[in-house]
Short mmCIF file of N, CA, C and O in Angstrom, two decimals:
data_model
loop_
_atom_site.label_atom_id
_atom_site.label_comp_id
_atom_site.label_asym_id
_atom_site.label_seq_id
_atom_site.Cartn_x
_atom_site.Cartn_y
_atom_site.Cartn_z
N UNK N 43 -13.14 19.16 19.46
CA UNK N 43 -13.17 19.25 17.97
C UNK N 43 -14.67 19.88 17.23
O UNK N 43 -14.46 20.83 16.95
N UNK N 44 -15.76 19.33 18.34
CA UNK N 44 -16.90 20.07 18.19
C UNK N 44 -16.88 21.71 18.41
O UNK N 44 -17.48 22.48 17.82
N UNK N 45 -16.18 21.70 19.43
CA UNK N 45 -16.50 23.63 19.76
C UNK N 45 -15.44 24.23 18.60
O UNK N 45 -15.94 25.54 18.11
N UNK N 46 -14.65 23.81 17.75
CA UNK N 46 -14.10 24.01 16.63
C UNK N 46 -14.61 23.91 15.94
O UNK N 46 -14.87 25.01 14.88
N UNK N 47 -15.88 23.28 15.56
CA UNK N 47 -16.71 22.89 14.29
C UNK N 47 -15.92 22.55 13.19
O UNK N 47 -14.99 22.73 12.85
N UNK N 48 -17.07 21.23 12.63
CA UNK N 48 -16.10 21.07 11.59
C UNK N 48 -15.73 21.59 10.55
O UNK N 48 -14.60 21.05 9.86
N UNK N 49 -16.59 22.27 9.97
CA UNK N 49 -16.25 23.06 8.73
C UNK N 49 -15.46 23.86 8.84
O UNK N 49 -14.79 23.98 7.99
N UNK N 50 -14.90 24.27 9.57
CA UNK N 50 -13.64 24.91 9.83
C UNK N 50 -12.25 24.40 10.14
O UNK N 50 -11.52 24.75 9.65
N UNK N 51 -13.00 22.92 10.62
CA UNK N 51 -11.42 21.64 10.88
C UNK N 51 -11.12 21.69 9.86
O UNK N 51 -9.96 21.36 9.10
N UNK N 52 -12.54 21.26 8.75
CA UNK N 52 -12.31 20.70 7.29
C UNK N 52 -11.23 22.19 6.45
O UNK N 52 -10.32 21.95 5.92
N UNK N 53 -11.77 23.71 6.67
CA UNK N 53 -11.04 24.43 5.99
C UNK N 53 -9.55 24.36 6.01
O UNK N 53 -8.77 24.62 5.57
N UNK N 54 -9.23 24.46 7.43
CA UNK N 54 -7.75 24.29 8.05
C UNK N 54 -7.17 23.01 7.48
O UNK N 54 -5.89 23.13 6.86
N UNK N 55 -7.81 21.90 7.23
CA UNK N 55 -6.73 21.03 6.72
C UNK N 55 -6.70 20.88 5.15
O UNK N 55 -6.04 20.46 4.95
N UNK N 56 -8.01 21.63 4.43
CA UNK N 56 -7.87 21.71 3.06
C UNK N 56 -6.84 22.61 2.75
O UNK N 56 -5.89 22.59 2.11
N UNK N 57 -6.53 23.85 3.35
CA UNK N 57 -5.76 24.97 3.13
C UNK N 57 -4.21 24.17 3.47
O UNK N 57 -3.21 24.74 2.93
N UNK N 58 -3.75 23.21 4.50
CA UNK N 58 -2.75 22.92 4.63
C UNK N 58 -2.54 22.16 3.61
O UNK N 58 -1.30 21.79 3.28
N UNK N 59 -3.43 21.40 3.08
CA UNK N 59 -3.04 20.07 2.13
C UNK N 59 -2.28 20.64 0.66
O UNK N 59 -1.77 20.68 0.17
N UNK N 60 -3.11 21.84 0.21
CA UNK N 60 -3.13 22.59 -0.89
C UNK N 60 -1.61 23.34 -0.91
O UNK N 60 -0.83 23.00 -1.60
N UNK N 61 -1.04 23.96 0.66
CA UNK N 61 0.20 24.41 0.81
C UNK N 61 1.46 23.28 0.58
O UNK N 61 2.42 23.44 0.02
N UNK N 62 0.94 22.13 0.96
CA UNK N 62 1.87 20.77 0.88
C UNK N 62 1.73 20.84 -0.41
O UNK N 62 3.04 20.66 -0.98
N UNK N 63 0.71 20.04 -1.26
CA UNK N 63 0.84 19.70 -2.44
C UNK N 63 1.47 20.61 -3.35
O UNK N 63 2.10 20.21 -4.01
N UNK N 64 1.18 22.16 -3.03
CA UNK N 64 1.88 22.91 -3.65
C UNK N 64 3.66 22.52 -3.80
O UNK N 64 4.19 22.97 -4.58
N UNK N 65 4.48 23.02 -2.77
CA UNK N 65 5.54 23.06 -2.29
C UNK N 65 6.00 21.66 -2.76
O UNK N 65 7.28 21.29 -3.29
N UNK N 66 5.13 20.21 -2.77
CA UNK N 66 5.98 19.24 -3.04
C UNK N 66 6.03 19.08 -4.56
O UNK N 66 6.82 18.81 -5.31
N UNK N 67 5.11 19.57 -5.26
CA UNK N 67 5.33 19.70 -6.90
C UNK N 67 6.41 20.48 -7.22
O UNK N 67 6.99 20.39 -8.38
N UNK N 68 6.38 21.84 -6.54
CA UNK N 68 7.75 22.74 -6.28
C UNK N 68 9.16 21.67 -6.67
O UNK N 68 9.92 21.80 -7.14
N UNK N 69 8.64 20.57 -5.84
CA UNK N 69 10.04 19.50 -5.41
C UNK N 69 10.30 18.61 -6.86
O UNK N 69 10.90 17.70 -6.69
N UNK N 70 9.03 18.75 -7.75
CA UNK N 70 9.15 17.94 -8.47
C UNK N 70 8.27 16.54 -8.79
O UNK N 70 8.13 15.24 -9.62
N UNK N 71 7.09 16.24 -7.67
CA UNK N 71 6.43 15.47 -6.98
C UNK N 71 5.26 15.13 -7.86
O UNK N 71 4.74 15.98 -8.46
N UNK N 72 4.87 13.96 -8.09
CA UNK N 72 3.63 13.66 -8.94
C UNK N 72 2.60 13.62 -7.87
O UNK N 72 2.63 12.50 -6.90
N UNK N 73 1.54 14.43 -7.65
CA UNK N 73 0.72 14.54 -6.82
C UNK N 73 -0.07 13.27 -7.56
O UNK N 73 -1.17 13.37 -8.01
N UNK N 74 -0.55 12.33 -6.27
CA UNK N 74 -1.81 11.51 -6.98
C UNK N 74 -3.21 11.36 -5.74
O UNK N 74 -3.84 11.21 -5.88
N UNK N 75 -2.77 12.54 -4.89
CA UNK N 75 -4.36 12.86 -4.15
C UNK N 75 -5.14 13.77 -5.41
O UNK N 75 -4.50 14.85 -6.06
N UNK N 76 -6.36 13.45 -5.32
CA UNK N 76 -7.26 14.63 -6.18
C UNK N 76 -6.85 15.74 -5.41
O UNK N 76 -6.74 16.17 -4.62
N UNK N 77 -7.43 16.84 -6.88
CA UNK N 77 -7.04 18.04 -6.60
C UNK N 77 -8.36 18.81 -5.92
O UNK N 77 -8.30 19.77 -5.73
N UNK N 78 -9.48 18.35 -6.41
CA UNK N 78 -10.82 18.66 -6.34
C UNK N 78 -11.11 18.84 -4.71
O UNK N 78 -11.09 17.39 -3.79
N UNK N 79 -11.33 19.98 -3.82
CA UNK N 79 -12.02 19.62 -2.83
C UNK N 79 -12.99 18.71 -2.53
O UNK N 79 -12.58 18.39 -1.20
N UNK N 80 -14.08 18.40 -2.72
CA UNK N 80 -14.54 17.30 -2.70
C UNK N 80 -14.29 16.02 -2.57
O UNK N 80 -15.34 15.07 -2.29
N UNK N 81 -13.38 16.41 -2.83
CA UNK N 81 -12.70 14.73 -3.00
C UNK N 81 -11.41 14.29 -2.13
O UNK N 81 -11.23 13.39 -2.74
N UNK N 82 -10.93 15.60 -1.19
CA UNK N 82 -10.34 15.01 -0.59
C UNK N 82 -10.40 15.59 1.12
O UNK N 82 -11.22 16.26 1.35
N UNK N 83 -9.45 15.27 1.52
CA UNK N 83 -9.20 15.73 3.16
C UNK N 83 -7.66 16.49 3.36
O UNK N 83 -6.87 16.83 2.34
N UNK N 84 -7.33 16.31 4.02
CA UNK N 84 -5.49 16.42 4.35
C UNK N 84 -4.57 15.67 4.46
O UNK N 84 -3.69 15.46 4.74
N UNK N 85 -4.81 15.19 3.37
CA UNK N 85 -3.95 14.04 2.86
C UNK N 85 -3.51 13.98 1.33
O UNK N 85 -4.41 14.45 0.56
N UNK N 86 -1.83 14.03 1.54
CA UNK N 86 -1.40 14.21 0.40
C UNK N 86 -0.55 13.10 0.03
O UNK N 86 -0.04 13.39 0.91
N UNK N 87 -0.74 12.13 -1.01
CA UNK N 87 0.21 11.20 -1.60
C UNK N 87 0.98 11.93 -2.71
O UNK N 87 0.47 12.03 -3.70
N UNK N 88 2.23 11.34 -2.55
CA UNK N 88 3.10 11.63 -3.67
C UNK N 88 4.34 10.59 -3.91
O UNK N 88 4.41 9.70 -3.13
N UNK N 89 4.77 10.93 -5.47
CA UNK N 89 5.57 9.83 -6.11
C UNK N 89 6.52 10.80 -6.17
O UNK N 89 6.33 12.25 -6.86
N UNK N 90 7.71 10.28 -6.50
CA UNK N 90 9.15 11.30 -6.75
C UNK N 90 10.28 10.24 -7.79
O UNK N 90 10.76 9.40 -7.48
N UNK N 91 10.18 11.11 -8.44
CA UNK N 91 10.82 10.24 -10.09
C UNK N 91 11.88 9.62 -9.35
O UNK N 91 12.61 10.70 -8.74
N UNK N 92 12.32 8.54 -9.91
CA UNK N 92 13.72 7.82 -9.95
C UNK N 92 13.77 7.70 -8.22
O UNK N 92 14.87 6.93 -8.11
N UNK N 93 12.96 7.86 -7.45
CA UNK N 93 13.16 7.36 -5.94
C UNK N 93 11.80 6.72 -5.23
O UNK N 93 10.74 6.68 -5.98
N UNK N 94 12.10 5.93 -4.70
CA UNK N 94 11.47 4.59 -3.76
C UNK N 94 10.64 5.79 -3.08
O UNK N 94 11.34 6.07 -1.86
N UNK N 95 9.29 5.72 -3.07
CA UNK N 95 8.09 6.50 -1.91
C UNK N 95 8.59 5.63 -0.42
O UNK N 95 8.40 6.68 0.43
N UNK N 96 8.53 4.76 -0.16
CA UNK N 96 9.09 3.99 0.74
C UNK N 96 10.31 4.58 1.54
O UNK N 96 10.23 4.63 2.75
N UNK N 97 11.23 4.37 0.81
CA UNK N 97 12.85 4.95 1.23
C UNK N 97 12.71 6.11 1.68
O UNK N 97 13.19 6.71 2.54
N UNK N 98 11.87 7.48 0.87
CA UNK N 98 11.71 8.59 1.01
C UNK N 98 11.31 8.65 2.46
O UNK N 98 11.25 9.40 3.42
N UNK N 99 10.25 7.79 2.59
CA UNK N 99 9.19 8.09 4.03
C UNK N 99 10.00 7.79 5.05
O UNK N 99 10.19 8.29 5.91
N UNK N 100 10.73 6.39 5.16
CA UNK N 100 11.54 5.80 5.76
C UNK N 100 12.64 7.28 6.26
O UNK N 100 12.96 7.56 7.71
N UNK N 101 13.53 7.49 5.16
CA UNK N 101 14.29 8.89 6.03
C UNK N 101 13.57 9.97 6.19
O UNK N 101 14.01 10.73 7.24
N UNK N 102 12.53 10.46 5.93
CA UNK N 102 11.39 11.50 6.51
C UNK N 102 11.28 11.24 8.00
O UNK N 102 11.29 11.77 8.65
N UNK N 103 10.70 9.93 8.02
CA UNK N 103 10.26 9.36 9.93
C UNK N 103 11.56 9.90 10.50
O UNK N 103 11.38 10.09 11.62
N UNK N 104 12.95 9.37 9.95
CA UNK N 104 13.94 9.39 10.58
C UNK N 104 14.34 10.76 11.56
O UNK N 104 15.02 11.22 12.04
N UNK N 105 13.91 12.16 10.20
CA UNK N 105 13.78 13.05 10.38
C UNK N 105 12.85 13.60 11.23
O UNK N 105 12.72 14.98 11.85
N UNK N 106 11.87 12.74 11.95
CA UNK N 106 11.05 13.47 12.90
C UNK N 106 9.32 13.82 11.96
O UNK N 106 8.60 14.70 12.78
N UNK N 107 9.52 13.75 10.59
CA UNK N 107 8.49 13.94 10.12
C UNK N 107 7.59 12.54 9.97
O UNK N 107 8.00 12.03 8.98
N UNK N 108 6.95 12.65 10.66
CA UNK N 108 5.79 11.39 10.42
C UNK N 108 4.71 11.27 9.53
O UNK N 108 4.26 11.89 9.08
N UNK N 109 5.27 10.59 8.38
CA UNK N 109 4.69 10.48 7.13
C UNK N 109 4.26 8.76 7.03
O UNK N 109 5.08 7.68 7.54
N UNK N 110 3.49 8.31 6.06
CA UNK N 110 3.56 6.82 5.24
C UNK N 110 3.72 6.29 4.05
O UNK N 110 3.64 6.82 3.18
N UNK N 111 4.61 5.03 4.38
CA UNK N 111 5.10 4.55 2.64
C UNK N 111 3.61 3.75 2.20
O UNK N 111 2.91 3.32 3.04
N UNK N 112 3.32 4.28 1.10
CA UNK N 112 2.29 3.44 0.21
C UNK N 112 2.52 3.09 -1.05
O UNK N 112 2.38 3.85 -1.94
N UNK N 113 2.88 1.68 -1.13
CA UNK N 113 2.96 1.15 -2.45
C UNK N 113 3.78 2.13 -3.19
O UNK N 113 3.36 2.21 -4.36
N UNK N 114 5.00 1.93 -2.86
CA UNK N 114 5.61 3.12 -3.74
C UNK N 114 5.96 4.78 -3.30
O UNK N 114 6.62 5.59 -4.22
N UNK N 115 4.89 5.03 -2.58
CA UNK N 115 4.91 6.54 -2.85
C UNK N 115 4.65 7.25 -1.64
O UNK N 115 5.00 6.45 -0.28
N UNK N 116 4.76 8.39 -0.96
CA UNK N 116 4.60 8.97 0.61
C UNK N 116 3.86 9.25 0.76
O UNK N 116 3.06 10.25 -0.15
N UNK N 117 3.15 9.25 2.00
CA UNK N 117 1.56 9.79 2.03
C UNK N 117 2.05 10.08 3.42
O UNK N 117 2.08 10.12 4.22
N UNK N 118 1.69 11.79 3.29
CA UNK N 118 1.43 12.85 4.19
C UNK N 118 0.31 13.16 4.92
O UNK N 118 -0.71 13.52 4.00
N UNK N 119 0.14 13.61 5.89
CA UNK N 119 -1.30 13.92 6.36
C UNK N 119 -1.67 14.90 7.66
O UNK N 119 -0.22 15.09 8.60
N UNK N 120 -2.02 15.88 7.32
CA UNK N 120 -2.19 17.12 7.74
C UNK N 120 -3.44 17.11 8.74
O UNK N 120 -4.64 16.69 8.06
N UNK N 121 -3.58 17.60 9.49
CA UNK N 121 -4.63 17.78 10.30
C UNK N 121 -5.01 19.39 11.21
O UNK N 121 -3.99 19.87 11.61
N UNK N 122 -6.12 18.94 11.99
CA UNK N 122 -5.99 20.39 13.30
C UNK N 122 -5.41 20.53 13.97
O UNK N 122 -4.82 21.89 13.90
N UNK N 123 -4.16 20.06 14.31
CA UNK N 123 -2.96 20.25 15.42
C UNK N 123 -1.91 20.20 14.85
O UNK N 123 -1.32 20.78 15.12
N UNK N 124 -2.15 20.37 13.32
CA UNK N 124 -1.06 21.19 12.53
C UNK N 124 -1.10 22.74 12.22
O UNK N 124 -2.12 23.04 12.01
N UNK N 125 0.03 22.94 11.58
CA UNK N 125 0.30 24.39 11.14
C UNK N 125 1.15 24.86 10.35
O UNK N 125 1.76 23.49 9.69
N UNK N 126 0.68 25.82 9.49
CA UNK N 126 2.02 26.34 8.70
C UNK N 126 3.12 25.76 8.31
O UNK N 126 4.00 25.26 7.72
N UNK N 127 4.08 25.93 9.65
CA UNK N 127 5.13 25.97 9.93
C UNK N 127 5.44 24.00 9.99
O UNK N 127 6.64 23.89 9.72
N UNK N 128 4.22 23.75 10.35
CA UNK N 128 4.63 22.08 10.31
C UNK N 128 4.82 21.76 8.71
O UNK N 128 5.62 20.99 8.26
N UNK N 129 3.85 22.36 7.78
CA UNK N 129 4.24 22.01 6.47
C UNK N 129 5.70 22.50 5.68
O UNK N 129 5.95 21.42 5.31
N UNK N 130 5.68 23.76 6.35
CA UNK N 130 7.33 24.43 5.67
C UNK N 130 8.64 22.93 6.14
O UNK N 130 8.84 23.00 5.60
N UNK N 131 8.32 22.70 7.63
CA UNK N 131 9.28 21.92 7.81
C UNK N 131 9.31 20.41 7.23
O UNK N 131 10.15 19.89 6.78
N UNK N 132 7.93 19.81 6.54
CA UNK N 132 8.01 18.86 6.16
C UNK N 132 8.55 18.90 4.75
O UNK N 132 9.23 18.06 4.29
N UNK N 133 8.45 20.23 4.08
CA UNK N 133 8.84 20.27 2.78
C UNK N 133 10.18 20.67 3.05
O UNK N 133 11.21 20.05 1.89
N UNK N 134 10.76 21.14 3.90
CA UNK N 134 12.38 21.52 3.72
C UNK N 134 13.07 20.51 3.97
O UNK N 134 14.32 19.78 3.32
N UNK N 135 12.23 19.47 5.16
CA UNK N 135 12.81 18.01 4.98
C UNK N 135 13.02 16.95 4.07
O UNK N 135 13.80 16.07 3.62
N UNK N 136 11.99 17.30 3.03
CA UNK N 136 11.29 16.14 1.57
C UNK N 136 12.53 16.66 1.04
O UNK N 136 13.35 16.16 0.13
N UNK N 137 13.08 18.09 0.73
CA UNK N 137 13.40 18.22 -0.17
C UNK N 137 15.48 17.91 0.37
O UNK N 137 16.11 17.48 -0.31
N UNK N 138 15.64 18.43 1.15
CA UNK N 138 16.83 17.66 2.10
C UNK N 138 17.16 16.14 1.74
O UNK N 138 17.87 15.49 1.49
N UNK N 139 16.08 15.05 2.07
CA UNK N 139 15.95 13.59 1.68
C UNK N 139 16.38 13.74 0.45
O UNK N 139 17.06 12.58 -0.03
N UNK N 140 15.58 14.35 -0.94
CA UNK N 140 15.27 14.00 -2.34
C UNK N 140 17.07 14.33 -2.85
O UNK N 140 17.29 13.73 -3.44
N UNK N 141 17.53 15.50 -1.90
CA UNK N 141 18.97 16.20 -2.55
C UNK N 141 20.09 15.45 -2.22
O UNK N 141 21.39 15.42 -2.57
N UNK N 142 19.89 14.62 -1.30
CA UNK N 142 20.87 13.62 -0.14
C UNK N 142 20.87 12.30 -0.75
O UNK N 142 20.13 11.27 -0.98
#
């Protein structure tokens, strides 16, 4: 990790988190995570109107999207080992869970 550089890793994580946040907002999610870069990292916590976030998390985990339930919300986390394709896959799975 030190070879990659902490600042570079943070920039990568923040960019993926923005992509994830924007995609979740398009799905109608209420985002609980702060928007300001200096107040967040690669974590996005969302609530979905009329849906139990813990149930959403369970369905996503069944589909191979590793998220965590958090007090009625769903917590997504991205880091250096994730790529844009991972975020896109998470968003597709979320859309399927919410639609089904």
